[in-house]
mmCIF file of C-alpha atoms in Angstrom:
data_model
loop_
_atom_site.group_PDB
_atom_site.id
_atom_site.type_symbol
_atom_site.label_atom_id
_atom_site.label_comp_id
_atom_site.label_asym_id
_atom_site.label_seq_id
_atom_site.Cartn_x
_atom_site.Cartn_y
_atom_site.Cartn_z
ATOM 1 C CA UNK F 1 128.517 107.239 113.383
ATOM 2 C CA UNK F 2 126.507 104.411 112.267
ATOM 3 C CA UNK F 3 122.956 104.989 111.131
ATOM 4 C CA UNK F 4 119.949 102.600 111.784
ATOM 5 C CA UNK F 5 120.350 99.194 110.358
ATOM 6 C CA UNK F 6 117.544 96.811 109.670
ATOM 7 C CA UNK F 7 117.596 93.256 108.151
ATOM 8 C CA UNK F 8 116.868 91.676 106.029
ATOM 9 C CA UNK F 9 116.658 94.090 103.375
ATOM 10 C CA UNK F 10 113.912 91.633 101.628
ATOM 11 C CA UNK F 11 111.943 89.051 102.610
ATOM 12 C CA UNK F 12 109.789 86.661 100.585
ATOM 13 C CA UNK F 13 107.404 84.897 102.891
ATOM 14 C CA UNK F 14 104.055 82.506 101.987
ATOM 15 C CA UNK F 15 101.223 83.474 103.928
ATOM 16 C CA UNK F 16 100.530 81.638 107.627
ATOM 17 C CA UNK F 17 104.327 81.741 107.884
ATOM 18 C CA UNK F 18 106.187 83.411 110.346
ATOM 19 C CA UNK F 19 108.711 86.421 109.782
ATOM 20 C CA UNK F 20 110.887 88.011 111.856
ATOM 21 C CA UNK F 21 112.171 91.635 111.285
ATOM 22 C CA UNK F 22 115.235 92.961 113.220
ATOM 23 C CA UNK F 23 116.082 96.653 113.880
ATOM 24 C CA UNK F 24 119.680 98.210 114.889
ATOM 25 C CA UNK F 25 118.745 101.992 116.427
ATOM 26 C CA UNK F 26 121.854 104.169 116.605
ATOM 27 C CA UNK F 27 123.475 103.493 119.480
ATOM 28 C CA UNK F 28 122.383 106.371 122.576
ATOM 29 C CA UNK F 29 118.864 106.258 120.878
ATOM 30 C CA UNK F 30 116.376 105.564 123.767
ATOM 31 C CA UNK F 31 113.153 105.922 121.369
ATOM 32 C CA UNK F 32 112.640 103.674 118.662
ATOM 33 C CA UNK F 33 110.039 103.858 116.475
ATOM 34 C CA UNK F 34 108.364 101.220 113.815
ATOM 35 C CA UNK F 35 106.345 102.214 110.566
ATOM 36 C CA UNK F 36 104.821 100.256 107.687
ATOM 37 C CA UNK F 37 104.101 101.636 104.153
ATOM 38 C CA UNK F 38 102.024 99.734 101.819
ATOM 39 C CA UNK F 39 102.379 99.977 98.161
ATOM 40 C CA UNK F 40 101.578 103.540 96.959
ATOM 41 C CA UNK F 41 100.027 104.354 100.334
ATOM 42 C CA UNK F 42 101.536 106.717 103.801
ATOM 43 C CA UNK F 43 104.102 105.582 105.448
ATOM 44 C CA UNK F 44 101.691 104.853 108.733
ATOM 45 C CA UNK F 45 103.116 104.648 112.346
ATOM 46 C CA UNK F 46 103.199 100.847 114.140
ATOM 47 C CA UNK F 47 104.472 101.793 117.407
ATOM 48 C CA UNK F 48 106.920 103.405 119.661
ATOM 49 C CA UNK F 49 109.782 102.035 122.112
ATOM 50 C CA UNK F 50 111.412 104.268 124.960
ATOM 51 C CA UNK F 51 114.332 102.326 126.247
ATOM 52 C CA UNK F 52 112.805 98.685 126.236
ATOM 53 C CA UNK F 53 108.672 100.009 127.319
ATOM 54 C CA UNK F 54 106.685 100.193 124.682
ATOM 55 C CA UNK F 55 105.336 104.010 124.866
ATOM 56 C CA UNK F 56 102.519 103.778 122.070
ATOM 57 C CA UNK F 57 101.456 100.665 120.051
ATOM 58 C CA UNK F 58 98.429 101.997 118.857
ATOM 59 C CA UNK F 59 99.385 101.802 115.295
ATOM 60 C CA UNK F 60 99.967 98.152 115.511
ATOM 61 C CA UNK F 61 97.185 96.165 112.975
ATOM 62 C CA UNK F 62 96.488 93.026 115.259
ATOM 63 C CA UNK F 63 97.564 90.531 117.798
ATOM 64 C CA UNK F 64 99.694 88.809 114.684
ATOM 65 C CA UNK F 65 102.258 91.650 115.010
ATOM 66 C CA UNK F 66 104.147 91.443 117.795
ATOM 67 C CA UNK F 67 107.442 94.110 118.749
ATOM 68 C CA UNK F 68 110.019 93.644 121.360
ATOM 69 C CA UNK F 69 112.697 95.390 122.795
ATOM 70 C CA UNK F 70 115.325 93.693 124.824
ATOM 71 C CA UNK F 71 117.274 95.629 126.676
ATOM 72 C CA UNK F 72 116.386 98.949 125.298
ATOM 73 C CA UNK F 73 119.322 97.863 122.235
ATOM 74 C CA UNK F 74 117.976 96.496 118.950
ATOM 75 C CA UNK F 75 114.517 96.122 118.461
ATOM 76 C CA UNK F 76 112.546 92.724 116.369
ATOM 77 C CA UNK F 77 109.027 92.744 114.959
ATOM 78 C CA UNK F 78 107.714 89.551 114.828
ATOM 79 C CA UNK F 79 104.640 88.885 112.161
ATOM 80 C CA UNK F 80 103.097 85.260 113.064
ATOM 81 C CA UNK F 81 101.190 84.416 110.878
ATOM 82 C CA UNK F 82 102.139 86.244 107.796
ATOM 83 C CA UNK F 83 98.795 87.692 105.910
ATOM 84 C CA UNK F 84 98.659 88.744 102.466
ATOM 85 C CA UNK F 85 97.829 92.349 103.686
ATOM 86 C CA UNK F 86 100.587 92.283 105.590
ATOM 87 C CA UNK F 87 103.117 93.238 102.519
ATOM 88 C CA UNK F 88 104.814 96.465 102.430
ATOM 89 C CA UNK F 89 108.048 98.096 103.759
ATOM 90 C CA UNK F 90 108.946 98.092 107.239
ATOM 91 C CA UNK F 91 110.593 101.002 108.762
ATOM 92 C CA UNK F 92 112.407 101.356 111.903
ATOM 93 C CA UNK F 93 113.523 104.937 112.808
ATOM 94 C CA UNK F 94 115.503 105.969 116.327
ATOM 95 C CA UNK F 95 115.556 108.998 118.251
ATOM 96 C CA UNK F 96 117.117 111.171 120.931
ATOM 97 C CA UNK F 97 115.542 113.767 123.069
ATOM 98 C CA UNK F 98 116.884 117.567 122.307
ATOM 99 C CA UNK F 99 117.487 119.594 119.693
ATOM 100 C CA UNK F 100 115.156 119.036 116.676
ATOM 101 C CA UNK F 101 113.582 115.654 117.879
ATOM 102 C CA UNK F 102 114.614 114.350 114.384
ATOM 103 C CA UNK F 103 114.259 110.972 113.840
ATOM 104 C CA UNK F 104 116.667 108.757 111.836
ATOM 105 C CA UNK F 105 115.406 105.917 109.283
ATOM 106 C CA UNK F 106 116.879 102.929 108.710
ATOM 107 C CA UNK F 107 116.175 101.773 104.623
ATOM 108 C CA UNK F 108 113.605 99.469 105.317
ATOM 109 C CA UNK F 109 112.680 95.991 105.150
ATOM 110 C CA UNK F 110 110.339 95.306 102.181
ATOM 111 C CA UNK F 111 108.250 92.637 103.013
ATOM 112 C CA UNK F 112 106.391 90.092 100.537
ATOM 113 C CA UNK F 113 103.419 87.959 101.968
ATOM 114 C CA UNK F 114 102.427 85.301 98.711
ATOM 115 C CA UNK S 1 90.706 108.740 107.526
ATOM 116 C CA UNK S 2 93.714 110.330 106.373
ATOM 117 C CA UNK S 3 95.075 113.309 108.639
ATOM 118 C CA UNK S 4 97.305 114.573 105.916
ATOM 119 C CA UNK S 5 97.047 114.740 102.451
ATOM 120 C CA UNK S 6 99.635 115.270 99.917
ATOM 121 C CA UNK S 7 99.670 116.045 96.021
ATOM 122 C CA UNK S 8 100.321 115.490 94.174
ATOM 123 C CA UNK S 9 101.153 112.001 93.293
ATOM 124 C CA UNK S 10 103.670 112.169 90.834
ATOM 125 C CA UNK S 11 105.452 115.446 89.217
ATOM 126 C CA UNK S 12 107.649 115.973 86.151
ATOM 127 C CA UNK S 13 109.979 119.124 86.288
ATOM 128 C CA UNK S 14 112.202 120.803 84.048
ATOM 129 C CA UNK S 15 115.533 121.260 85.113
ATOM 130 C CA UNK S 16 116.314 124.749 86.737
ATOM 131 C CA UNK S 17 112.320 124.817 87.438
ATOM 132 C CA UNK S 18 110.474 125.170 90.935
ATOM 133 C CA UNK S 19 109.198 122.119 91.985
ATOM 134 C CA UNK S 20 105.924 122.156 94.050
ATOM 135 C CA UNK S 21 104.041 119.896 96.396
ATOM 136 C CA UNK S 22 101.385 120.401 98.669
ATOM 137 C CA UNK S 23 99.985 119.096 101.872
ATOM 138 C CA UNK S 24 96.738 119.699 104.149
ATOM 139 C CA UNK S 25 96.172 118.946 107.631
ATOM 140 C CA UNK S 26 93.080 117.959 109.753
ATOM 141 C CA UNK S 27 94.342 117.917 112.845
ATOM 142 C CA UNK S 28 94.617 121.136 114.818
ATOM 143 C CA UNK S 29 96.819 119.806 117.390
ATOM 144 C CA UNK S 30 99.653 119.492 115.310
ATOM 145 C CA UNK S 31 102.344 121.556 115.905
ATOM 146 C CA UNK S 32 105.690 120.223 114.114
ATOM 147 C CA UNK S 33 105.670 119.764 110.123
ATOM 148 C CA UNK S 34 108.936 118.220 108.789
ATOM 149 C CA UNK S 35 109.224 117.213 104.899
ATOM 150 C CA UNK S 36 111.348 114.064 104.118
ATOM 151 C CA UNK S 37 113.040 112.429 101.121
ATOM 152 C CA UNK S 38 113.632 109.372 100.231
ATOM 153 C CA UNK S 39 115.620 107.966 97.552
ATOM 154 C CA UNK S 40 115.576 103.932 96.424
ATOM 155 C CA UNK S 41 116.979 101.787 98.343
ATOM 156 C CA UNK S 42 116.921 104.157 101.667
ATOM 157 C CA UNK S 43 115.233 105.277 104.296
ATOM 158 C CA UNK S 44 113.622 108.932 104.268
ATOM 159 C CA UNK S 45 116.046 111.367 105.353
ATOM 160 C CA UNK S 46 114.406 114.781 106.872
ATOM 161 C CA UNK S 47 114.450 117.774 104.592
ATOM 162 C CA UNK S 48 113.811 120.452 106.361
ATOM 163 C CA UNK S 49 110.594 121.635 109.103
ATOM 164 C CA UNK S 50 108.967 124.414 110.081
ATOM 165 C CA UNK S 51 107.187 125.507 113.328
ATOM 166 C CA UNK S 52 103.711 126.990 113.038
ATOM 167 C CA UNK S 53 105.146 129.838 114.785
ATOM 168 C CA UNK S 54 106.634 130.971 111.343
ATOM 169 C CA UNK S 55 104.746 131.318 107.688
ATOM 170 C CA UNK S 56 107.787 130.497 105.840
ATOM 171 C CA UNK S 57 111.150 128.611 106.136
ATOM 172 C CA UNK S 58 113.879 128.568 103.783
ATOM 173 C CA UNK S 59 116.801 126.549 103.597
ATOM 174 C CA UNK S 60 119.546 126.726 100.387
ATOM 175 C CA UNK S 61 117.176 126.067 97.369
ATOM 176 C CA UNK S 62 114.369 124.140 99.617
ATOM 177 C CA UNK S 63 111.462 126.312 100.952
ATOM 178 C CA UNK S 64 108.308 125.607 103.350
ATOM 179 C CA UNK S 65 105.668 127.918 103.271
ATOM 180 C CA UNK S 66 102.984 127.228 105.927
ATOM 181 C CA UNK S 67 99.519 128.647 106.406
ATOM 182 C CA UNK S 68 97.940 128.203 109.304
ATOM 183 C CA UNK S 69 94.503 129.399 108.711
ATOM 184 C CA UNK S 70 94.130 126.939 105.860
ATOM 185 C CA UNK S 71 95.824 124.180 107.717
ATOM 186 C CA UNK S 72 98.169 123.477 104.570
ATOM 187 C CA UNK S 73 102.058 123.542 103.888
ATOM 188 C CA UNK S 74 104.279 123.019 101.043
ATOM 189 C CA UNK S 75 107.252 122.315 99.999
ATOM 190 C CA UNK S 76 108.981 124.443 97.393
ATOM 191 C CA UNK S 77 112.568 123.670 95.130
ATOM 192 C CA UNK S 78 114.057 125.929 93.033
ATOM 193 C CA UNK S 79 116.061 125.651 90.376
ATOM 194 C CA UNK S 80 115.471 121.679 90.726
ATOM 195 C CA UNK S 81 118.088 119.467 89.584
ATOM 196 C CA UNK S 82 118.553 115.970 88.217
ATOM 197 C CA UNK S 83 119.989 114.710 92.289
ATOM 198 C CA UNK S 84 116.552 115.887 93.759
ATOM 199 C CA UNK S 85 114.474 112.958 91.661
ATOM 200 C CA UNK S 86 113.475 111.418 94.711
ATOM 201 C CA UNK S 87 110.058 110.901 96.794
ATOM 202 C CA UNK S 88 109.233 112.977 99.396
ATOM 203 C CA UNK S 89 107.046 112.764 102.014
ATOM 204 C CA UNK S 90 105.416 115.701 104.261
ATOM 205 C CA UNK S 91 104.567 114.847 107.660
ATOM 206 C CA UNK S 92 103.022 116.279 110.935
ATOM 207 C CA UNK S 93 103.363 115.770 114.666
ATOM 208 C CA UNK S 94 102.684 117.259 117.788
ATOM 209 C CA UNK S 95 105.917 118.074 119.148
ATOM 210 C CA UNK S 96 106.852 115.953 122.365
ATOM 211 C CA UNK S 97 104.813 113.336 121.082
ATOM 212 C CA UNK S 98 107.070 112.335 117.448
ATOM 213 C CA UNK S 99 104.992 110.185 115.877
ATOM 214 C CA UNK S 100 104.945 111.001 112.714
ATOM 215 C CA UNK S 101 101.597 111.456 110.200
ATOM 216 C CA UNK S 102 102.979 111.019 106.839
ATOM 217 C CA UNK S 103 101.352 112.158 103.540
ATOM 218 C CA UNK S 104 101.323 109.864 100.781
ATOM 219 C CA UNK S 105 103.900 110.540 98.991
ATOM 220 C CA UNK S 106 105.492 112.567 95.936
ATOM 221 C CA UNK S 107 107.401 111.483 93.626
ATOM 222 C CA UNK S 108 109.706 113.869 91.404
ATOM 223 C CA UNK S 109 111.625 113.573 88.274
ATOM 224 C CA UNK S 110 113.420 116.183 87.329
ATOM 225 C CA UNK S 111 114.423 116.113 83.391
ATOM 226 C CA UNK S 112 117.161 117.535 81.863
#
């Protein structure tokens, strides 16, 4: 079974410019979740999908971030425009209901804002 | 204001010694503590997680030990090897509700 996927791995952006990062859940997963850790800091929640609804964006910094979820597949977070504070590593992790609730990361997209 | 705080920030280990790393609460409401680990280049992967239900939970060389009354947890590795030079993470939740509270982060090298 594939795990969560997210590209691109990297991503070198100057500030004001726009970046788009793209998340793969594994497949079944209905909640999808987005995190953000900057350097040397917690890994800090963004926002949660279920299906394509967004349950819980209160983690989300400002109107510049912006998440969707088409279809309740693969999820984007789109950053527009790009801030200096905005560098760090993206994480998307995916979920299903029962068991141990665990959720699944994907490795990340590091982000650089220059 | 951080919920949950984690130390500490870095740790050196002999190998074959216990590794230990500690995390505190605020919020009362949480009911779900998992401990992740992440090595570079991937996402964290959970470790094991314990219930408040339960002081302790042990799995292979990787213990929890949870106090309730203090509202702190920690993770505990014995005999630590070389492969468990990673960071790890300790988190809380309310269970239903996953949205994870992370600490800040560990990280551990273990030395030969």
């Amino acid at each position: 079974e594939a795990g969560v996927t997210q590209f691109p791995s990297h991503s070198v952006i100057e500030k004001g410019q726009t970046v788009t990062l793209r998340c793969d859940p594994i497949s079944g997963h209905d909640n999808l979740y987005w995190y953000r850790r900057v350097m040397g800091k917690e890994i800090k929640f963004l926002l949660h999908f279920v299906k394509e609804s967004k349950q819980d964006e209160s983690g989300m910094p400002n109107n510049r971030f912006l998440a969707e979820r088409t279809g309740g597949t693969y999820s984007t977070l789109k950053v527009q425009p790009a801030e200096l504070e905005d560098s760090g590593v993206y994480f998307c992790a995916s979920l299903t209901r029962g068991g141990d609730n665990e959720q699944f990361f994907g490795p990340g997209t590091r982000l650089t804002v220059l | 204001q951080q919920q949950v705080k984690q130390s500490p920030q870095s740790l050196i280990v002999q190998k074959g010694g216990i590794s230990i790393i500690n995390c505190a609460y605020e919020n009362t409401a949480f009911d779900y503590f998992p401990w992740y680990q992440q090595f570079p280049g991937k996402g964290p992967a959970l470790l094991i997680a314990i219930r408040p239900d339960v002081s302790e939970k042990k799995e292979g060389r990787f213990t929890i030990s949870f106090n309730k009354s203090a509202k702190q947890f920690s993770l505990h590795i014995m005999d630590s090897q070389p492969g468990d030079s990673a960071t790890y993470f300790c988190a809380a939740s309310i269970f239903g509700n996953e949205k994870l509270t992370f600490g800040t982060g560990t990280r551990l090298t273990i030395i030969p």
